[in-house]
Amino acid sequence: MSITANISNIFGFLGGLGMFLYGMNIMADGMQKTAGGKMSQFLGMLTNNRFMAVCLGALITAIIQSSGATTVMVVGFVSAGILNLTQAVGVIMGANIGTTITAWIVSLSQLGSAMEVMKPVFYAPLLIGIGALMILFTKKQKYHTIGEILVGLGLLFMGLELMSDSISPYTDAPIFSKAFEVLGSNPFLGMIIGALVTALLQSSSASVGILQTLALNGVVTTNAAIYITLGQNIGSCVTAMISSMGGSRTAKRAAVMHLSFNVIGSLLFGILGFVLFMMYPAVAARNITAVEISMFHTVFNLVNTTLLFPFADQLVKLSGVLVKEKAGAPEEDTEEAVTLKHLDQRIFESPAFAVETAALEVIHMGQITMGNVKRGIDAIITGNLEEIEEVYKVEQTINRMENMLTEYLIKIDNLSLTEQQKQVVNDLFYSVSDIERVGDHAENLAESAEYLVKHNLSFSGTGADDLREISDSVFKAFGYAIEARRTCNMEAVRKVSQYEDEVDSLEEEMREKHIERLSSGECVPSAGVVFLDVISNLERISDHAYNLAGYIKNEL
């Protein structure tokens, strides 16, 4: 074969690999967008039910087509405190099962080999054509996303075909038979090669796909394929291990659990395979098909999960032994430190989860702000100087949280989002701003309380009662606004509107009554000015609550 032909085949193989990886990436991206809001609901399913966690890990990985990406997200969730290690180990086990989906997609190329018309690559150009038309000429997000999935699937199959065609002229070359003979006779070498290729590609699905492409051309022996596949499962842990570097001890433990799970399973199957191949050398030396690789990949992950499932707690303990706790001061537990920990960028692996995490932290910021408003009102009524100082301190926390959340939302906005998710992110920007303004009003209340204490002033009994009444309605309006964001419940939105109207009426009524009391001499003028300022701040807080509820209304 000429040099030009050899170079052409090399280019063809690299181009096919690129098409395969890119197709898998955009197909996974499209599938993730299709799952959309449903993926955000998965957070609520992450309970102590380990079987549910396994199913969830398999489902998420099947959607995003990468066990490594799923585990990176799990490391992020653990670091953020959204998941504990007991829950995480179940999701990690499930991730290994979910990653077998790609291998079965690749296997379709061989399932239809008897008839050309049954081969997926026969339809690949049609899939790409239909998908491209849907992307270019449809305005609805749903059809646009389906188009992405079709294009990705078409590119994946065409990439596999291009790789296969580039390799086929060399299937009789001695180097292939010799290489797989060496890898098949040395389990550790086969596993190391599988792990290295997967680590370089950062995707076990991609490395298994390449192995299956070689198998399609009849050059892979059974024993070599088994050992390489086991190594690929170990190599899939590299992404999460790298991701955990520089993270908390808990994050490192989550990554080590993933590594331990795969290493234990691979060693058990490797030893078992070595013994069987020694007993049946003919089986070891026969060529394996892409379908058989998929079958082994699936059986290995199912059996490994079944065997180690009862020992999940021991895996958690083992991770604690392998990742020692560093001596030193404990981690900060301030509100902004907790928020910063929760806004882990590893969660960006799934934009849907990232949006949900940001929403949870906006709710958290709202709850802190709600507490500060109550503290400000209490300081006005009691004159407690310690509470006044606490309001000022918490207001600084709220400001820092605003900055952190805004930066995080800007990064999320640059991810691959659906129109609905973009709407939510946009509304969260506005929500953070409204909540911060409520924090400013809480600070104004503390300043009013400080003025009253400094000048030895107080409200009349009627004035204090009025303040309690309007405050109660404001608390309800703001509380329901936070609840509306948490539950996306239209009933909570209506409650906000109801209490906001009530606050407007009370503010107007109390303003008139207070002016009458000032005129009759029942109230001290200087205290009266503070009272009017306080109810004005409370009315503005209810306006911001109404804004927060309005954003939810737009999303429903």
JSON list of C-alpha atoms in Angstrom, two decimals, residues 298-414:
[
{"chain": "A", "resi": 298, "resn": "THR", "atom": "CA", "xyz": [-23.09, -4.89, 30.72]},
{"chain": "A", "resi": 299, "resn": "VAL", "atom": "CA", "xyz": [-22.74, -8.19, 32.64]},
{"chain": "A", "resi": 300, "resn": "PHE", "atom": "CA", "xyz": [-19.57, -6.97, 34.36]},
{"chain": "A", "resi": 301, "resn": "ASN", "atom": "CA", "xyz": [-21.20, -3.75, 35.61]},
{"chain": "A", "resi": 302, "resn": "LEU", "atom": "CA", "xyz": [-24.44, -5.45, 36.67]},
{"chain": "A", "resi": 303, "resn": "VAL", "atom": "CA", "xyz": [-22.66, -8.27, 38.51]},
{"chain": "A", "resi": 304, "resn": "ASN", "atom": "CA", "xyz": [-20.09, -5.92, 40.08]},
{"chain": "A", "resi": 305, "resn": "THR", "atom": "CA", "xyz": [-22.89, -3.69, 41.39]},
{"chain": "A", "resi": 306, "resn": "THR", "atom": "CA", "xyz": [-24.83, -6.70, 42.69]},
{"chain": "A", "resi": 307, "resn": "LEU", "atom": "CA", "xyz": [-21.76, -8.12, 44.45]},
{"chain": "A", "resi": 308, "resn": "LEU", "atom": "CA", "xyz": [-20.62, -4.87, 46.06]},
{"chain": "A", "resi": 309, "resn": "PHE", "atom": "CA", "xyz": [-24.07, -3.37, 46.75]},
{"chain": "A", "resi": 310, "resn": "PRO", "atom": "CA", "xyz": [-24.29, -5.00, 50.23]},
{"chain": "A", "resi": 311, "resn": "PHE", "atom": "CA", "xyz": [-20.82, -3.65, 51.05]},
{"chain": "A", "resi": 312, "resn": "ALA", "atom": "CA", "xyz": [-21.56, -0.01, 50.22]},
{"chain": "A", "resi": 313, "resn": "ASP", "atom": "CA", "xyz": [-21.02, 1.10, 53.83]},
{"chain": "A", "resi": 314, "resn": "GLN", "atom": "CA", "xyz": [-17.66, -0.66, 53.85]},
{"chain": "A", "resi": 315, "resn": "LEU", "atom": "CA", "xyz": [-16.68, 1.24, 50.67]},
{"chain": "A", "resi": 316, "resn": "VAL", "atom": "CA", "xyz": [-17.54, 4.49, 52.47]},
{"chain": "A", "resi": 317, "resn": "LYS", "atom": "CA", "xyz": [-15.37, 3.43, 55.45]},
{"chain": "A", "resi": 318, "resn": "LEU", "atom": "CA", "xyz": [-12.53, 2.39, 53.12]},
{"chain": "A", "resi": 319, "resn": "SER", "atom": "CA", "xyz": [-12.57, 5.84, 51.51]},
{"chain": "A", "resi": 320, "resn": "GLY", "atom": "CA", "xyz": [-12.16, 7.35, 54.99]},
{"chain": "A", "resi": 321, "resn": "VAL", "atom": "CA", "xyz": [-9.11, 5.14, 55.61]},
{"chain": "A", "resi": 322, "resn": "LEU", "atom": "CA", "xyz": [-7.52, 5.96, 52.23]},
{"chain": "A", "resi": 323, "resn": "VAL", "atom": "CA", "xyz": [-8.20, 9.72, 52.48]},
{"chain": "A", "resi": 324, "resn": "LYS", "atom": "CA", "xyz": [-6.86, 10.80, 55.85]},
{"chain": "A", "resi": 325, "resn": "GLU", "atom": "CA", "xyz": [-8.25, 13.83, 57.63]},
{"chain": "A", "resi": 326, "resn": "LYS", "atom": "CA", "xyz": [-5.77, 16.68, 57.74]},
{"chain": "A", "resi": 327, "resn": "ALA", "atom": "CA", "xyz": [-4.92, 18.14, 61.09]},
{"chain": "A", "resi": 328, "resn": "GLY", "atom": "CA", "xyz": [-5.91, 21.77, 61.40]},
{"chain": "A", "resi": 329, "resn": "ALA", "atom": "CA", "xyz": [-8.81, 24.11, 61.93]},
{"chain": "A", "resi": 330, "resn": "PRO", "atom": "CA", "xyz": [-12.30, 22.98, 60.93]},
{"chain": "A", "resi": 331, "resn": "GLU", "atom": "CA", "xyz": [-13.89, 24.41, 57.80]},
{"chain": "A", "resi": 332, "resn": "GLU", "atom": "CA", "xyz": [-15.80, 27.65, 58.06]},
{"chain": "A", "resi": 333, "resn": "ASP", "atom": "CA", "xyz": [-19.53, 27.31, 58.62]},
{"chain": "A", "resi": 334, "resn": "THR", "atom": "CA", "xyz": [-20.56, 30.89, 57.87]},
{"chain": "A", "resi": 335, "resn": "GLU", "atom": "CA", "xyz": [-23.54, 31.35, 55.55]},
{"chain": "A", "resi": 336, "resn": "GLU", "atom": "CA", "xyz": [-21.43, 32.64, 52.65]},
{"chain": "A", "resi": 337, "resn": "ALA", "atom": "CA", "xyz": [-18.91, 29.83, 53.14]},
{"chain": "A", "resi": 338, "resn": "VAL", "atom": "CA", "xyz": [-21.75, 27.31, 52.93]},
{"chain": "A", "resi": 339, "resn": "THR", "atom": "CA", "xyz": [-23.11, 29.02, 49.79]},
{"chain": "A", "resi": 340, "resn": "LEU", "atom": "CA", "xyz": [-19.66, 29.11, 48.17]},
{"chain": "A", "resi": 341, "resn": "LYS", "atom": "CA", "xyz": [-19.27, 25.40, 48.90]},
{"chain": "A", "resi": 342, "resn": "HIS", "atom": "CA", "xyz": [-22.67, 24.65, 47.36]},
{"chain": "A", "resi": 343, "resn": "LEU", "atom": "CA", "xyz": [-21.90, 26.58, 44.17]},
{"chain": "A", "resi": 344, "resn": "ASP", "atom": "CA", "xyz": [-19.50, 23.91, 42.96]},
{"chain": "A", "resi": 345, "resn": "GLN", "atom": "CA", "xyz": [-18.57, 24.31, 39.29]},
{"chain": "A", "resi": 346, "resn": "ARG", "atom": "CA", "xyz": [-18.30, 20.52, 38.85]},
{"chain": "A", "resi": 347, "resn": "ILE", "atom": "CA", "xyz": [-22.09, 20.55, 38.75]},
{"chain": "A", "resi": 348, "resn": "PHE", "atom": "CA", "xyz": [-21.79, 22.38, 35.40]},
{"chain": "A", "resi": 349, "resn": "GLU", "atom": "CA", "xyz": [-21.40, 18.88, 33.90]},
{"chain": "A", "resi": 350, "resn": "SER", "atom": "CA", "xyz": [-25.21, 18.93, 33.95]},
{"chain": "A", "resi": 351, "resn": "PRO", "atom": "CA", "xyz": [-26.67, 22.40, 33.22]},
{"chain": "A", "resi": 352, "resn": "ALA", "atom": "CA", "xyz": [-30.10, 21.28, 34.49]},
{"chain": "A", "resi": 353, "resn": "PHE", "atom": "CA", "xyz": [-28.61, 20.42, 37.89]},
{"chain": "A", "resi": 354, "resn": "ALA", "atom": "CA", "xyz": [-26.58, 23.65, 37.90]},
{"chain": "A", "resi": 355, "resn": "VAL", "atom": "CA", "xyz": [-29.76, 25.71, 37.40]},
{"chain": "A", "resi": 356, "resn": "GLU", "atom": "CA", "xyz": [-31.49, 23.82, 40.21]},
{"chain": "A", "resi": 357, "resn": "THR", "atom": "CA", "xyz": [-28.52, 24.28, 42.55]},
{"chain": "A", "resi": 358, "resn": "ALA", "atom": "CA", "xyz": [-28.50, 28.03, 41.87]},
{"chain": "A", "resi": 359, "resn": "ALA", "atom": "CA", "xyz": [-32.25, 28.18, 42.57]},
{"chain": "A", "resi": 360, "resn": "LEU", "atom": "CA", "xyz": [-31.72, 26.39, 45.90]},
{"chain": "A", "resi": 361, "resn": "GLU", "atom": "CA", "xyz": [-29.08, 28.92, 46.91]},
{"chain": "A", "resi": 362, "resn": "VAL", "atom": "CA", "xyz": [-31.34, 31.84, 45.92]},
{"chain": "A", "resi": 363, "resn": "ILE", "atom": "CA", "xyz": [-33.94, 30.30, 48.25]},
{"chain": "A", "resi": 364, "resn": "HIS", "atom": "CA", "xyz": [-31.25, 30.01, 50.93]},
{"chain": "A", "resi": 365, "resn": "MET", "atom": "CA", "xyz": [-30.36, 33.69, 50.47]},
{"chain": "A", "resi": 366, "resn": "GLY", "atom": "CA", "xyz": [-34.07, 34.58, 50.73]},
{"chain": "A", "resi": 367, "resn": "GLN", "atom": "CA", "xyz": [-34.44, 32.67, 53.99]},
{"chain": "A", "resi": 368, "resn": "ILE", "atom": "CA", "xyz": [-31.42, 34.45, 55.51]},
{"chain": "A", "resi": 369, "resn": "THR", "atom": "CA", "xyz": [-32.83, 37.81, 54.39]},
{"chain": "A", "resi": 370, "resn": "MET", "atom": "CA", "xyz": [-36.25, 36.95, 55.83]},
{"chain": "A", "resi": 371, "resn": "GLY", "atom": "CA", "xyz": [-34.61, 36.28, 59.20]},
{"chain": "A", "resi": 372, "resn": "ASN", "atom": "CA", "xyz": [-32.83, 39.63, 59.03]},
{"chain": "A", "resi": 373, "resn": "VAL", "atom": "CA", "xyz": [-36.09, 41.51, 58.34]},
{"chain": "A", "resi": 374, "resn": "LYS", "atom": "CA", "xyz": [-37.68, 39.86, 61.40]},
{"chain": "A", "resi": 375, "resn": "ARG", "atom": "CA", "xyz": [-34.59, 40.73, 63.43]},
{"chain": "A", "resi": 376, "resn": "GLY", "atom": "CA", "xyz": [-34.86, 44.37, 62.33]},
{"chain": "A", "resi": 377, "resn": "ILE", "atom": "CA", "xyz": [-38.53, 44.64, 63.34]},
{"chain": "A", "resi": 378, "resn": "ASP", "atom": "CA", "xyz": [-37.81, 42.96, 66.67]},
{"chain": "A", "resi": 379, "resn": "ALA", "atom": "CA", "xyz": [-34.99, 45.46, 67.29]},
{"chain": "A", "resi": 380, "resn": "ILE", "atom": "CA", "xyz": [-37.40, 48.36, 66.66]},
{"chain": "A", "resi": 381, "resn": "ILE", "atom": "CA", "xyz": [-39.92, 47.02, 69.17]},
{"chain": "A", "resi": 382, "resn": "THR", "atom": "CA", "xyz": [-37.45, 45.86, 71.86]},
{"chain": "A", "resi": 383, "resn": "GLY", "atom": "CA", "xyz": [-34.55, 48.29, 71.32]},
{"chain": "A", "resi": 384, "resn": "ASN", "atom": "CA", "xyz": [-32.07, 45.38, 71.58]},
{"chain": "A", "resi": 385, "resn": "LEU", "atom": "CA", "xyz": [-28.64, 46.71, 70.51]},
{"chain": "A", "resi": 386, "resn": "GLU", "atom": "CA", "xyz": [-27.23, 43.20, 69.98]},
{"chain": "A", "resi": 387, "resn": "GLU", "atom": "CA", "xyz": [-29.93, 42.49, 67.40]},
{"chain": "A", "resi": 388, "resn": "ILE", "atom": "CA", "xyz": [-29.20, 45.78, 65.64]},
{"chain": "A", "resi": 389, "resn": "GLU", "atom": "CA", "xyz": [-25.52, 44.80, 65.31]},
{"chain": "A", "resi": 390, "resn": "GLU", "atom": "CA", "xyz": [-26.51, 41.35, 64.08]},
{"chain": "A", "resi": 391, "resn": "VAL", "atom": "CA", "xyz": [-28.67, 42.91, 61.33]},
{"chain": "A", "resi": 392, "resn": "TYR", "atom": "CA", "xyz": [-25.65, 44.91, 60.09]},
{"chain": "A", "resi": 393, "resn": "LYS", "atom": "CA", "xyz": [-23.46, 41.81, 60.18]},
{"chain": "A", "resi": 394, "resn": "VAL", "atom": "CA", "xyz": [-25.96, 39.62, 58.28]},
{"chain": "A", "resi": 395, "resn": "GLU", "atom": "CA", "xyz": [-26.50, 42.39, 55.69]},
{"chain": "A", "resi": 396, "resn": "GLN", "atom": "CA", "xyz": [-22.80, 42.13, 54.78]},
{"chain": "A", "resi": 397, "resn": "THR", "atom": "CA", "xyz": [-23.29, 38.38, 54.36]},
{"chain": "A", "resi": 398, "resn": "ILE", "atom": "CA", "xyz": [-26.28, 38.98, 52.08]},
{"chain": "A", "resi": 399, "resn": "ASN", "atom": "CA", "xyz": [-24.22, 41.36, 49.92]},
{"chain": "A", "resi": 400, "resn": "ARG", "atom": "CA", "xyz": [-21.43, 38.79, 49.56]},
{"chain": "A", "resi": 401, "resn": "MET", "atom": "CA", "xyz": [-23.96, 36.09, 48.70]},
{"chain": "A", "resi": 402, "resn": "GLU", "atom": "CA", "xyz": [-25.39, 38.36, 46.00]},
{"chain": "A", "resi": 403, "resn": "ASN", "atom": "CA", "xyz": [-21.94, 38.68, 44.40]},
{"chain": "A", "resi": 404, "resn": "MET", "atom": "CA", "xyz": [-21.29, 34.92, 44.54]},
{"chain": "A", "resi": 405, "resn": "LEU", "atom": "CA", "xyz": [-24.68, 34.01, 43.10]},
{"chain": "A", "resi": 406, "resn": "THR", "atom": "CA", "xyz": [-24.47, 36.61, 40.35]},
{"chain": "A", "resi": 407, "resn": "GLU", "atom": "CA", "xyz": [-21.06, 35.30, 39.24]},
{"chain": "A", "resi": 408, "resn": "TYR", "atom": "CA", "xyz": [-22.34, 31.70, 39.33]},
{"chain": "A", "resi": 409, "resn": "LEU", "atom": "CA", "xyz": [-25.46, 32.56, 37.31]},
{"chain": "A", "resi": 410, "resn": "ILE", "atom": "CA", "xyz": [-23.34, 34.34, 34.67]},
{"chain": "A", "resi": 411, "resn": "LYS", "atom": "CA", "xyz": [-21.34, 31.12, 34.23]},
{"chain": "A", "resi": 412, "resn": "ILE", "atom": "CA", "xyz": [-24.53, 29.01, 34.06]},
{"chain": "A", "resi": 413, "resn": "ASP", "atom": "CA", "xyz": [-25.96, 31.37, 31.45]},
{"chain": "A", "resi": 414, "resn": "ASN", "atom": "CA", "xyz": [-23.04, 30.43, 29.17]}
]
